[in-house]
mmCIF file of C-alpha atoms and ligand atoms in Angstrom:
data_model
loop_
_atom_site.group_PDB
_atom_site.id
_atom_site.type_symbol
_atom_site.label_atom_id
_atom_site.label_comp_id
_atom_site.label_asym_id
_atom_site.label_seq_id
_atom_site.Cartn_x
_atom_site.Cartn_y
_atom_site.Cartn_z
ATOM 1 C CA UNK A 1 0.000 0.000 0.000
ATOM 2 C CA UNK A 2 1.391 3.385 -0.999
ATOM 3 C CA UNK A 3 -1.267 5.957 -0.268
ATOM 4 C CA UNK A 4 -0.820 9.551 -1.446
ATOM 5 C CA UNK A 5 -2.608 11.324 1.412
ATOM 6 C CA UNK A 6 -1.898 14.815 0.056
ATOM 7 C CA UNK A 7 -3.971 14.154 -3.069
ATOM 8 C CA UNK A 8 -6.980 13.249 -0.890
ATOM 9 C CA UNK A 9 -9.856 15.549 -0.028
ATOM 10 C CA UNK A 10 -10.690 16.095 3.640
ATOM 11 C CA UNK A 11 -13.683 13.743 3.231
ATOM 12 C CA UNK A 12 -11.481 11.008 1.744
ATOM 13 C CA UNK A 13 -8.999 11.428 4.603
ATOM 14 C CA UNK A 14 -11.961 11.065 6.956
ATOM 15 C CA UNK A 15 -12.808 7.666 5.438
ATOM 16 C CA UNK A 16 -9.159 6.660 5.515
ATOM 17 C CA UNK A 17 -8.718 7.362 9.236
ATOM 18 C CA UNK A 18 -12.102 5.844 10.102
ATOM 19 C CA UNK A 19 -10.909 2.605 8.518
ATOM 20 C CA UNK A 20 -7.787 2.755 10.682
ATOM 21 C CA UNK A 21 -10.061 3.073 13.739
ATOM 22 C CA UNK A 22 -8.904 6.633 14.409
ATOM 23 C CA UNK A 23 -11.096 9.441 15.741
ATOM 24 C CA UNK A 24 -12.693 11.771 13.175
ATOM 25 C CA UNK A 25 -10.518 14.815 14.014
ATOM 26 C CA UNK A 26 -7.368 13.086 12.719
ATOM 27 C CA UNK A 27 -8.353 13.837 9.126
ATOM 28 C CA UNK A 28 -8.314 17.575 9.695
ATOM 29 C CA UNK A 29 -5.068 17.466 11.682
ATOM 30 C CA UNK A 30 -3.287 15.563 8.919
ATOM 31 C CA UNK A 31 -4.840 17.706 6.165
ATOM 32 C CA UNK A 32 -3.487 20.825 7.859
ATOM 33 C CA UNK A 33 0.008 19.374 8.295
ATOM 34 C CA UNK A 34 0.173 18.254 4.682
ATOM 35 C CA UNK A 35 -0.919 21.628 3.329
ATOM 36 C CA UNK A 36 1.607 23.386 5.533
ATOM 37 C CA UNK A 37 4.361 21.450 3.765
ATOM 38 C CA UNK A 38 5.747 18.990 6.329
ATOM 39 C CA UNK A 39 8.562 16.912 4.885
ATOM 40 C CA UNK A 40 8.072 13.848 7.102
ATOM 41 C CA UNK A 41 5.257 12.245 9.068
ATOM 42 C CA UNK A 42 7.355 12.556 12.232
ATOM 43 C CA UNK A 43 6.735 16.330 12.136
ATOM 44 C CA UNK A 44 3.017 15.756 12.790
ATOM 45 C CA UNK A 45 3.491 16.347 16.491
ATOM 46 C CA UNK A 46 -0.144 16.160 17.584
ATOM 47 C CA UNK A 47 -0.480 12.585 16.278
ATOM 48 C CA UNK A 48 0.333 9.561 18.452
ATOM 49 C CA UNK A 49 3.750 8.155 17.677
ATOM 50 C CA UNK A 50 2.343 4.782 16.676
ATOM 51 C CA UNK A 51 0.080 6.415 14.094
ATOM 52 C CA UNK A 52 2.962 8.441 12.692
ATOM 53 C CA UNK A 53 4.912 5.212 12.259
ATOM 54 C CA UNK A 54 1.949 3.532 10.617
ATOM 55 C CA UNK A 55 1.635 6.392 8.121
ATOM 56 C CA UNK A 56 5.356 6.280 7.447
ATOM 57 C CA UNK A 57 5.058 2.613 6.493
ATOM 58 C CA UNK A 58 1.959 2.760 4.344
ATOM 59 C CA UNK A 59 1.849 6.224 2.810
ATOM 60 C CA UNK A 60 3.986 8.320 0.503
ATOM 61 C CA UNK A 61 4.733 11.945 1.209
ATOM 62 C CA UNK A 62 5.593 13.915 -1.907
ATOM 63 C CA UNK A 63 8.407 16.402 -1.269
ATOM 64 C CA UNK A 64 9.861 18.193 -4.296
ATOM 65 C CA UNK A 65 13.564 19.016 -4.105
ATOM 66 C CA UNK A 66 14.963 22.291 -5.445
ATOM 67 C CA UNK A 67 17.173 21.275 -8.356
ATOM 68 C CA UNK A 68 17.758 24.851 -9.539
ATOM 69 C CA UNK A 69 16.557 28.211 -8.322
ATOM 70 C CA UNK A 70 16.999 31.431 -10.266
ATOM 71 C CA UNK A 71 16.061 34.807 -8.866
ATOM 72 C CA UNK A 72 15.687 37.834 -11.116
ATOM 73 C CA UNK A 73 17.700 40.845 -10.087
ATOM 74 C CA UNK A 74 15.291 42.999 -12.085
ATOM 75 C CA UNK A 75 11.981 42.234 -10.397
ATOM 76 C CA UNK A 76 12.396 39.490 -7.793
ATOM 77 C CA UNK A 77 10.785 36.793 -9.948
ATOM 78 C CA UNK A 78 11.944 33.363 -8.804
ATOM 79 C CA UNK A 79 12.012 30.349 -11.045
ATOM 80 C CA UNK A 80 12.211 26.893 -9.507
ATOM 81 C CA UNK A 81 13.197 23.665 -11.153
ATOM 82 C CA UNK A 82 11.945 20.908 -8.853
ATOM 83 C CA UNK A 83 13.040 17.292 -8.909
ATOM 84 C CA UNK A 84 10.161 14.909 -8.166
ATOM 85 C CA UNK A 85 10.319 11.495 -6.505
ATOM 86 C CA UNK A 86 10.741 9.668 -9.845
ATOM 87 C CA UNK A 87 13.549 11.991 -10.987
ATOM 88 C CA UNK A 88 11.347 14.031 -13.352
ATOM 89 C CA UNK A 89 11.823 17.803 -13.315
ATOM 90 C CA UNK A 90 9.149 20.496 -13.500
ATOM 91 C CA UNK A 91 9.120 24.282 -13.285
ATOM 92 C CA UNK A 92 7.285 26.794 -11.125
ATOM 93 C CA UNK A 93 7.581 30.572 -11.296
ATOM 94 C CA UNK A 94 6.863 33.077 -8.531
ATOM 95 C CA UNK A 95 5.979 36.537 -9.826
ATOM 96 C CA UNK A 96 5.523 39.601 -7.660
ATOM 97 C CA UNK A 97 2.766 41.802 -9.021
ATOM 98 C CA UNK A 98 1.119 44.802 -7.460
ATOM 99 C CA UNK A 99 -2.082 42.775 -7.079
ATOM 100 C CA UNK A 100 -0.229 40.128 -5.138
ATOM 101 C CA UNK A 101 2.229 37.287 -5.400
ATOM 102 C CA UNK A 102 1.352 34.934 -8.207
ATOM 103 C CA UNK A 103 2.634 31.444 -8.727
ATOM 104 C CA UNK A 104 2.651 29.771 -12.143
ATOM 105 C CA UNK A 105 2.383 25.983 -11.796
ATOM 106 C CA UNK A 106 3.005 23.031 -14.104
ATOM 107 C CA UNK A 107 0.515 20.167 -14.401
ATOM 108 C CA UNK A 108 2.394 17.614 -16.511
ATOM 109 C CA UNK A 109 5.969 16.506 -17.068
ATOM 110 C CA UNK A 110 6.298 17.732 -20.654
ATOM 111 C CA UNK A 111 3.295 18.191 -22.938
ATOM 112 C CA UNK A 112 1.680 16.444 -25.904
ATOM 113 C CA UNK A 113 0.000 19.374 -27.567
ATOM 114 C CA UNK A 114 2.858 20.201 -29.953
ATOM 115 C CA UNK A 115 2.427 23.977 -30.291
ATOM 116 C CA UNK A 116 5.313 25.035 -32.521
ATOM 117 C CA UNK A 117 6.333 28.093 -30.471
ATOM 118 C CA UNK A 118 6.413 26.352 -27.080
ATOM 119 C CA UNK A 119 9.487 24.934 -25.315
ATOM 120 C CA UNK A 120 7.452 22.678 -22.990
ATOM 121 C CA UNK A 121 6.238 20.344 -25.693
ATOM 122 C CA UNK A 122 9.508 19.669 -27.527
ATOM 123 C CA UNK A 123 10.095 16.313 -25.864
ATOM 124 C CA UNK A 124 6.441 15.248 -25.621
ATOM 125 C CA UNK A 125 4.611 14.298 -22.435
ATOM 126 C CA UNK A 126 6.334 12.041 -19.933
ATOM 127 C CA UNK A 127 3.436 11.795 -17.447
ATOM 128 C CA UNK A 128 0.654 13.617 -15.655
ATOM 129 C CA UNK A 129 1.332 15.177 -12.273
ATOM 130 C CA UNK A 130 -0.735 14.063 -9.296
ATOM 131 C CA UNK A 131 -2.864 16.628 -7.478
ATOM 132 C CA UNK A 132 -0.329 16.560 -4.635
ATOM 133 C CA UNK A 133 2.551 17.338 -7.003
ATOM 134 C CA UNK A 134 0.671 20.346 -8.385
ATOM 135 C CA UNK A 135 -0.241 21.493 -4.883
ATOM 136 C CA UNK A 136 3.353 21.038 -3.686
ATOM 137 C CA UNK A 137 4.487 23.706 -6.141
ATOM 138 C CA UNK A 138 2.358 26.277 -4.323
ATOM 139 C CA UNK A 139 3.171 25.018 -0.831
ATOM 140 C CA UNK A 140 6.934 24.743 -1.303
ATOM 141 C CA UNK A 141 7.309 27.929 -3.342
ATOM 142 C CA UNK A 142 5.635 29.719 -0.460
ATOM 143 C CA UNK A 143 7.784 27.933 2.096
ATOM 144 C CA UNK A 144 11.072 28.465 0.272
ATOM 145 C CA UNK A 145 10.530 32.097 -0.738
ATOM 146 C CA UNK A 146 8.690 33.278 2.360
ATOM 147 C CA UNK A 147 6.223 35.066 0.048
ATOM 148 C CA UNK A 148 2.521 34.548 0.753
ATOM 149 C CA UNK A 149 0.826 33.370 -2.436
ATOM 150 C CA UNK A 150 -2.322 35.261 -3.430
ATOM 151 C CA UNK A 151 -2.918 34.079 -6.993
ATOM 152 C CA UNK A 152 -2.325 30.965 -9.041
ATOM 153 C CA UNK A 153 -2.021 30.631 -12.791
ATOM 154 C CA UNK A 154 -2.037 27.204 -14.410
ATOM 155 C CA UNK A 155 0.216 28.333 -17.234
ATOM 156 C CA UNK A 156 3.315 26.297 -16.588
ATOM 157 C CA UNK A 157 4.374 23.103 -18.317
ATOM 158 C CA UNK A 158 1.541 20.877 -19.571
ATOM 159 C CA UNK A 159 -2.065 21.103 -20.698
ATOM 160 C CA UNK A 160 -4.345 21.269 -17.636
ATOM 161 C CA UNK A 161 -7.404 19.885 -19.408
ATOM 162 C CA UNK A 162 -5.352 16.879 -20.592
ATOM 163 C CA UNK A 163 -4.960 16.015 -16.881
ATOM 164 C CA UNK A 164 -8.517 16.911 -15.999
ATOM 165 C CA UNK A 165 -9.208 14.854 -12.859
ATOM 166 C CA UNK A 166 -5.973 15.650 -11.028
ATOM 167 C CA UNK A 167 -6.210 19.322 -11.951
ATOM 168 C CA UNK A 168 -9.791 19.636 -10.667
ATOM 169 C CA UNK A 169 -8.771 17.789 -7.510
ATOM 170 C CA UNK A 170 -5.898 20.256 -7.072
ATOM 171 C CA UNK A 171 -8.265 23.217 -7.516
ATOM 172 C CA UNK A 172 -10.543 21.949 -4.744
ATOM 173 C CA UNK A 173 -7.583 21.223 -2.455
ATOM 174 C CA UNK A 174 -5.862 24.585 -2.846
ATOM 175 C CA UNK A 175 -9.208 26.346 -2.392
ATOM 176 C CA UNK A 176 -10.002 24.563 0.886
ATOM 177 C CA UNK A 177 -10.347 26.748 4.018
ATOM 178 C CA UNK A 178 -8.247 24.291 6.066
ATOM 179 C CA UNK A 179 -5.540 24.367 3.404
ATOM 180 C CA UNK A 180 -4.103 27.331 1.494
ATOM 181 C CA UNK A 181 -7.596 28.793 1.079
ATOM 182 C CA UNK A 182 -6.929 30.482 -2.258
ATOM 183 C CA UNK A 183 -10.194 31.737 -3.744
ATOM 184 C CA UNK A 184 -11.277 30.428 -7.149
ATOM 185 C CA UNK A 185 -11.422 34.003 -8.420
ATOM 186 C CA UNK A 186 -7.691 34.192 -7.758
ATOM 187 C CA UNK A 187 -7.002 31.210 -10.005
ATOM 188 C CA UNK A 188 -6.565 31.185 -13.804
ATOM 189 C CA UNK A 189 -6.486 28.038 -15.881
ATOM 190 C CA UNK A 190 -5.017 28.198 -19.362
ATOM 191 C CA UNK A 191 -5.910 25.732 -22.112
ATOM 192 C CA UNK A 192 -4.943 25.266 -25.757
ATOM 193 C CA UNK A 193 -8.633 24.641 -26.383
ATOM 194 C CA UNK A 194 -9.754 21.045 -25.721
ATOM 195 C CA UNK A 195 -13.441 21.638 -26.408
ATOM 196 C CA UNK A 196 -15.003 18.590 -24.750
ATOM 197 C CA UNK A 197 -13.083 19.241 -21.559
ATOM 198 C CA UNK A 198 -14.027 22.944 -21.618
ATOM 199 C CA UNK A 199 -17.676 21.827 -21.659
ATOM 200 C CA UNK A 200 -16.957 19.435 -18.805
ATOM 201 C CA UNK A 201 -15.268 22.203 -16.808
ATOM 202 C CA UNK A 202 -18.232 24.537 -17.389
ATOM 203 C CA UNK A 203 -20.506 21.999 -15.721
ATOM 204 C CA UNK A 204 -18.481 22.314 -12.504
ATOM 205 C CA UNK A 205 -19.371 26.019 -12.338
ATOM 206 C CA UNK A 206 -16.062 27.024 -10.756
ATOM 207 C CA UNK A 207 -15.481 30.758 -10.439
ATOM 208 C CA UNK A 208 -11.956 30.603 -11.814
ATOM 209 C CA UNK A 209 -10.794 32.493 -14.916
ATOM 210 C CA UNK A 210 -10.507 30.403 -18.040
ATOM 211 C CA UNK A 211 -7.756 31.532 -20.405
ATOM 212 C CA UNK A 212 -7.878 30.172 -23.915
ATOM 213 C CA UNK A 213 -4.667 30.170 -25.952
ATOM 214 C CA UNK A 214 -5.977 31.393 -29.265
ATOM 215 C CA UNK A 215 -2.841 32.855 -30.890
ATOM 216 C CA UNK A 216 -4.400 33.098 -34.356
ATOM 217 C CA UNK A 217 -7.526 34.577 -35.928
ATOM 218 C CA UNK A 218 -8.212 31.826 -38.489
ATOM 219 C CA UNK A 219 -7.833 28.085 -39.064
ATOM 220 C CA UNK A 220 -5.032 28.398 -41.565
ATOM 221 C CA UNK A 221 -2.644 30.062 -39.114
ATOM 222 C CA UNK A 222 -3.909 28.380 -35.977
ATOM 223 C CA UNK A 223 -3.577 24.862 -37.404
ATOM 224 C CA UNK A 224 -0.028 25.659 -38.417
ATOM 225 C CA UNK A 225 0.903 26.893 -34.946
ATOM 226 C CA UNK A 226 -1.229 24.557 -32.855
ATOM 227 C CA UNK A 227 -1.872 20.980 -34.042
ATOM 228 C CA UNK A 228 -4.826 20.748 -31.626
ATOM 229 C CA UNK A 229 -6.710 23.081 -33.981
ATOM 230 C CA UNK A 230 -6.654 20.639 -36.896
ATOM 231 C CA UNK A 231 -9.321 18.459 -35.337
ATOM 232 C CA UNK A 232 -11.540 21.188 -33.911
ATOM 233 C CA UNK A 233 -11.255 24.481 -35.768
ATOM 234 C CA UNK A 234 -11.642 28.013 -34.569
ATOM 235 C CA UNK A 235 -15.426 28.222 -35.079
ATOM 236 C CA UNK A 236 -16.148 25.235 -32.864
ATOM 237 C CA UNK A 237 -13.734 26.570 -30.269
ATOM 238 C CA UNK A 238 -15.585 29.919 -30.258
ATOM 239 C CA UNK A 239 -18.955 28.143 -29.921
ATOM 240 C CA UNK A 240 -17.570 26.279 -26.930
ATOM 241 C CA UNK A 241 -16.244 29.494 -25.383
ATOM 242 C CA UNK A 242 -19.596 31.256 -25.789
ATOM 243 C CA UNK A 243 -21.278 28.259 -24.149
ATOM 244 C CA UNK A 244 -18.747 28.407 -21.311
ATOM 245 C CA UNK A 245 -19.624 32.039 -20.662
ATOM 246 C CA UNK A 246 -23.373 31.312 -20.750
ATOM 247 C CA UNK A 247 -23.012 28.458 -18.274
ATOM 248 C CA UNK A 248 -20.589 30.021 -15.813
ATOM 249 C CA UNK A 249 -21.076 33.779 -16.264
ATOM 250 C CA UNK A 250 -17.304 34.091 -16.346
ATOM 251 C CA UNK A 251 -15.714 36.121 -19.100
ATOM 252 C CA UNK A 252 -12.986 34.323 -21.035
ATOM 253 C CA UNK A 253 -9.496 35.679 -21.382
ATOM 254 C CA UNK A 254 -7.870 34.973 -24.765
ATOM 255 C CA UNK A 255 -4.127 34.669 -24.990
ATOM 256 C CA UNK A 256 -2.504 35.797 -28.199
ATOM 257 C CA UNK A 257 1.263 35.374 -28.585
ATOM 258 C CA UNK A 258 2.387 37.898 -31.135
ATOM 259 C CA UNK A 259 4.733 36.492 -33.744
ATOM 260 C CA UNK A 260 6.571 38.613 -36.283
ATOM 261 C CA UNK A 261 4.965 38.400 -39.719
ATOM 262 C CA UNK A 262 2.706 35.493 -38.741
ATOM 263 C CA UNK A 263 -0.332 36.779 -36.848
ATOM 264 C CA UNK A 264 0.355 40.459 -36.152
ATOM 265 C CA UNK A 265 -1.017 42.484 -39.097
ATOM 266 C CA UNK A 266 -3.969 44.880 -39.049
ATOM 267 C CA UNK A 267 -5.878 42.372 -41.159
ATOM 268 C CA UNK A 268 -5.291 39.743 -38.483
ATOM 269 C CA UNK A 269 -6.545 42.157 -35.830
ATOM 270 C CA UNK A 270 -9.706 42.679 -37.869
ATOM 271 C CA UNK A 271 -10.238 38.936 -38.237
ATOM 272 C CA UNK A 272 -9.790 38.566 -34.503
ATOM 273 C CA UNK A 273 -12.353 41.304 -33.873
ATOM 274 C CA UNK A 274 -14.834 39.510 -36.148
ATOM 275 C CA UNK A 275 -14.209 36.250 -34.329
ATOM 276 C CA UNK A 276 -14.861 37.760 -30.917
ATOM 277 C CA UNK A 277 -17.884 39.805 -31.981
ATOM 278 C CA UNK A 278 -20.663 39.637 -29.419
ATOM 279 C CA UNK A 279 -18.432 38.067 -26.755
ATOM 280 C CA UNK A 280 -17.422 39.807 -23.554
ATOM 281 C CA UNK A 281 -13.857 38.856 -24.178
ATOM 282 C CA UNK A 282 -10.566 40.081 -22.891
ATOM 283 C CA UNK A 283 -7.438 39.667 -25.010
ATOM 284 C CA UNK A 284 -4.037 39.260 -23.436
ATOM 285 C CA UNK A 285 -1.291 40.002 -25.940
ATOM 286 C CA UNK A 286 1.971 38.215 -25.186
ATOM 287 C CA UNK A 287 5.123 39.293 -26.986
ATOM 288 C CA UNK A 288 6.516 35.920 -28.156
ATOM 289 C CA UNK A 289 9.316 34.604 -26.002
ATOM 290 C CA UNK A 290 12.236 33.530 -28.095
ATOM 291 C CA UNK A 291 13.051 29.855 -27.882
ATOM 292 C CA UNK A 292 16.336 28.654 -29.229
ATOM 293 C CA UNK A 293 14.873 25.817 -31.257
ATOM 294 C CA UNK A 294 12.381 27.970 -33.140
ATOM 295 C CA UNK A 295 12.700 30.311 -36.136
ATOM 296 C CA UNK A 296 9.686 32.349 -34.924
ATOM 297 C CA UNK A 297 10.473 35.833 -33.692
ATOM 298 C CA UNK A 298 8.621 38.312 -31.447
ATOM 299 C CA UNK A 299 6.325 40.789 -33.179
ATOM 300 C CA UNK A 300 7.242 44.472 -33.345
ATOM 301 C CA UNK A 301 3.614 45.545 -33.753
ATOM 302 C CA UNK A 302 2.209 44.737 -30.332
ATOM 303 C CA UNK A 303 1.103 48.303 -29.487
ATOM 304 C CA UNK A 304 -0.506 48.910 -32.895
ATOM 305 C CA UNK A 305 -2.355 45.605 -32.646
ATOM 306 C CA UNK A 306 -3.539 46.440 -29.155
ATOM 307 C CA UNK A 307 -4.741 49.882 -30.212
ATOM 308 C CA UNK A 308 -6.705 48.434 -33.126
ATOM 309 C CA UNK A 309 -8.503 45.981 -30.837
ATOM 310 C CA UNK A 310 -9.196 48.677 -28.237
ATOM 311 C CA UNK A 311 -10.478 51.099 -30.885
ATOM 312 C CA UNK A 312 -13.150 48.543 -31.732
ATOM 313 C CA UNK A 313 -14.213 47.945 -28.160
ATOM 314 C CA UNK A 314 -12.245 44.825 -27.238
ATOM 315 C CA UNK A 315 -10.234 45.086 -24.039
ATOM 316 C CA UNK A 316 -6.647 44.143 -24.740
ATOM 317 C CA UNK A 317 -3.705 44.153 -22.383
ATOM 318 C CA UNK A 318 -0.044 43.479 -23.045
ATOM 319 C CA UNK A 319 1.548 41.019 -20.692
ATOM 320 C CA UNK A 320 4.408 42.544 -18.802
ATOM 321 C CA UNK A 321 7.564 40.517 -19.101
ATOM 322 C CA UNK A 322 9.020 39.446 -15.778
ATOM 323 C CA UNK A 323 12.197 37.578 -15.059
ATOM 324 C CA UNK A 324 13.755 38.412 -18.431
ATOM 325 C CA UNK A 325 17.203 37.614 -17.041
ATOM 326 C CA UNK A 326 16.382 34.088 -15.755
ATOM 327 C CA UNK A 327 14.728 31.963 -18.493
ATOM 328 C CA UNK A 328 11.415 32.584 -16.756
ATOM 329 C CA UNK A 329 9.218 31.380 -19.601
ATOM 330 C CA UNK A 330 8.007 27.907 -18.910
ATOM 331 C CA UNK A 331 9.714 24.908 -20.358
ATOM 332 C CA UNK A 332 13.015 26.684 -20.862
ATOM 333 C CA UNK A 333 14.726 25.868 -17.606
ATOM 334 C CA UNK A 334 13.688 22.221 -17.762
ATOM 335 C CA UNK A 335 15.123 22.003 -21.279
ATOM 336 C CA UNK A 336 18.352 23.636 -20.220
ATOM 337 C CA UNK A 337 18.690 21.121 -17.415
ATOM 338 C CA UNK A 338 17.942 18.198 -19.752
ATOM 339 C CA UNK A 339 20.545 19.390 -22.239
ATOM 340 C CA UNK A 340 23.199 19.872 -19.605
ATOM 341 C CA UNK A 341 22.572 16.515 -17.979
ATOM 342 C CA UNK A 342 22.603 14.792 -21.377
ATOM 343 C CA UNK A 343 19.010 13.588 -20.927
ATOM 344 C CA UNK A 344 17.878 14.714 -24.359
ATOM 345 C CA UNK A 345 17.715 11.942 -26.899
ATOM 346 C CA UNK A 346 18.855 12.539 -30.493
ATOM 347 C CA UNK A 347 15.218 13.057 -31.474
ATOM 348 C CA UNK A 348 14.857 15.987 -29.149
ATOM 349 C CA UNK A 349 18.119 17.696 -29.879
ATOM 350 C CA UNK A 350 17.690 20.794 -31.980
ATOM 351 C CA UNK A 351 19.100 20.321 -35.475
HETATM 352 N N1 SAH B 401 -1.294 24.210 -22.155
HETATM 353 C C1 SAH B 401 -1.822 25.475 -21.689
HETATM 354 C C2 SAH B 401 -0.837 26.187 -20.781
HETATM 355 C C3 SAH B 401 0.422 26.518 -21.539
HETATM 356 S S1 SAH B 401 1.506 27.803 -21.182
HETATM 357 C C4 SAH B 401 -2.181 26.343 -22.860
HETATM 358 O O1 SAH B 401 -1.885 25.957 -23.994
HETATM 359 O O2 SAH B 401 -2.809 27.365 -22.655
HETATM 360 C C5 SAH B 401 0.699 29.316 -21.027
HETATM 361 C C6 SAH B 401 0.695 30.210 -22.254
HETATM 362 O O3 SAH B 401 1.991 30.492 -22.776
HETATM 363 C C7 SAH B 401 -0.107 29.632 -23.402
HETATM 364 O O4 SAH B 401 -0.952 30.623 -23.916
HETATM 365 C C8 SAH B 401 0.970 29.275 -24.391
HETATM 366 O O5 SAH B 401 0.460 29.172 -25.686
HETATM 367 C C9 SAH B 401 1.931 30.411 -24.169
HETATM 368 N N2 SAH B 401 3.273 30.217 -24.733
HETATM 369 C C10 SAH B 401 3.960 29.075 -24.905
HETATM 370 N N3 SAH B 401 5.152 29.318 -25.466
HETATM 371 C C11 SAH B 401 5.242 30.641 -25.666
HETATM 372 C C12 SAH B 401 6.246 31.500 -26.211
HETATM 373 N N4 SAH B 401 7.390 31.043 -26.672
HETATM 374 N N5 SAH B 401 5.971 32.826 -26.227
HETATM 375 C C13 SAH B 401 4.813 33.326 -25.755
HETATM 376 N N6 SAH B 401 3.840 32.562 -25.229
HETATM 377 C C14 SAH B 401 4.046 31.223 -25.184
#
């Protein structure tokens, strides 16, 4: 038996301790210890010693180890590369904004979505993270940095809706009043646009912000940049997004990485406006982050593009770049580590 207690809800812990013949209050005690980031069961000082030993024998306790830590001298952004129990590495970024400290978490080791501009997907997906491994990124970033976390963005490595059950479990755990108690309205989840899972998420009625990585105003460009579009298409994605808004009442935020000569002309802005017509959308323009392996370059027309959207009534913001001196864009640090440790196979090595 190798039970991952930290992935369990309080109710599930209740059942677990009932079966061990323990009093009901044990569940809450253990839940609180786990979410505070204990690194061994022996630290759970209000539990009888025999129970601590029993847990030690039968349960796992996920504790990520800091493999690399880079702190920006420019803005205090910290990027962590964590080593997990199976040796896999994932990234987490702590960003200090005026509206609070925000942590960007990963949800998979690698990614299968294949977006051509993204460093996280170059080696494919190795595995899904468990809810506890996603939660640990928030707990241990807070513990290591001493910064209280106010907001979470699921914009790290991986596609959250391709790990649906563990991600939803994580959302409930991190939102729990006996845990980190981070409000759903302080959480953003970013997806490349898996339509069936967006519908499934809508049914849960969570008050989080859904970000959809659109990046292109038509099928021709989007299918070239994002293989996921080939099966679905922009129209069906927009239908799904409108349905999401109707069901949840939550306005969608569209991410649009601006790439030189690819998706950044006035004509593209007009197509985007037509696509979003009638939606209460918000567009977040991201100047493309250079990745070594890619010929795509950042756009030089971000402001003009923004102004054109704004002039036609669509709210558009430009994402501020943090941690420019520390490879803070997701997927980059993990790749650097893999290259340096010789873990990249021939297939993954850039030509
Ligand atoms: N799988 C999720 C989360 C990915 S990362 C998704 O696709 O939304 C968060 C955002 O960063 C996504 O919008 C992603 O498309 C974007 N992104 C990835 N690589 C980028 C790059 N090189 N420059 C700018 N944005 C990038």
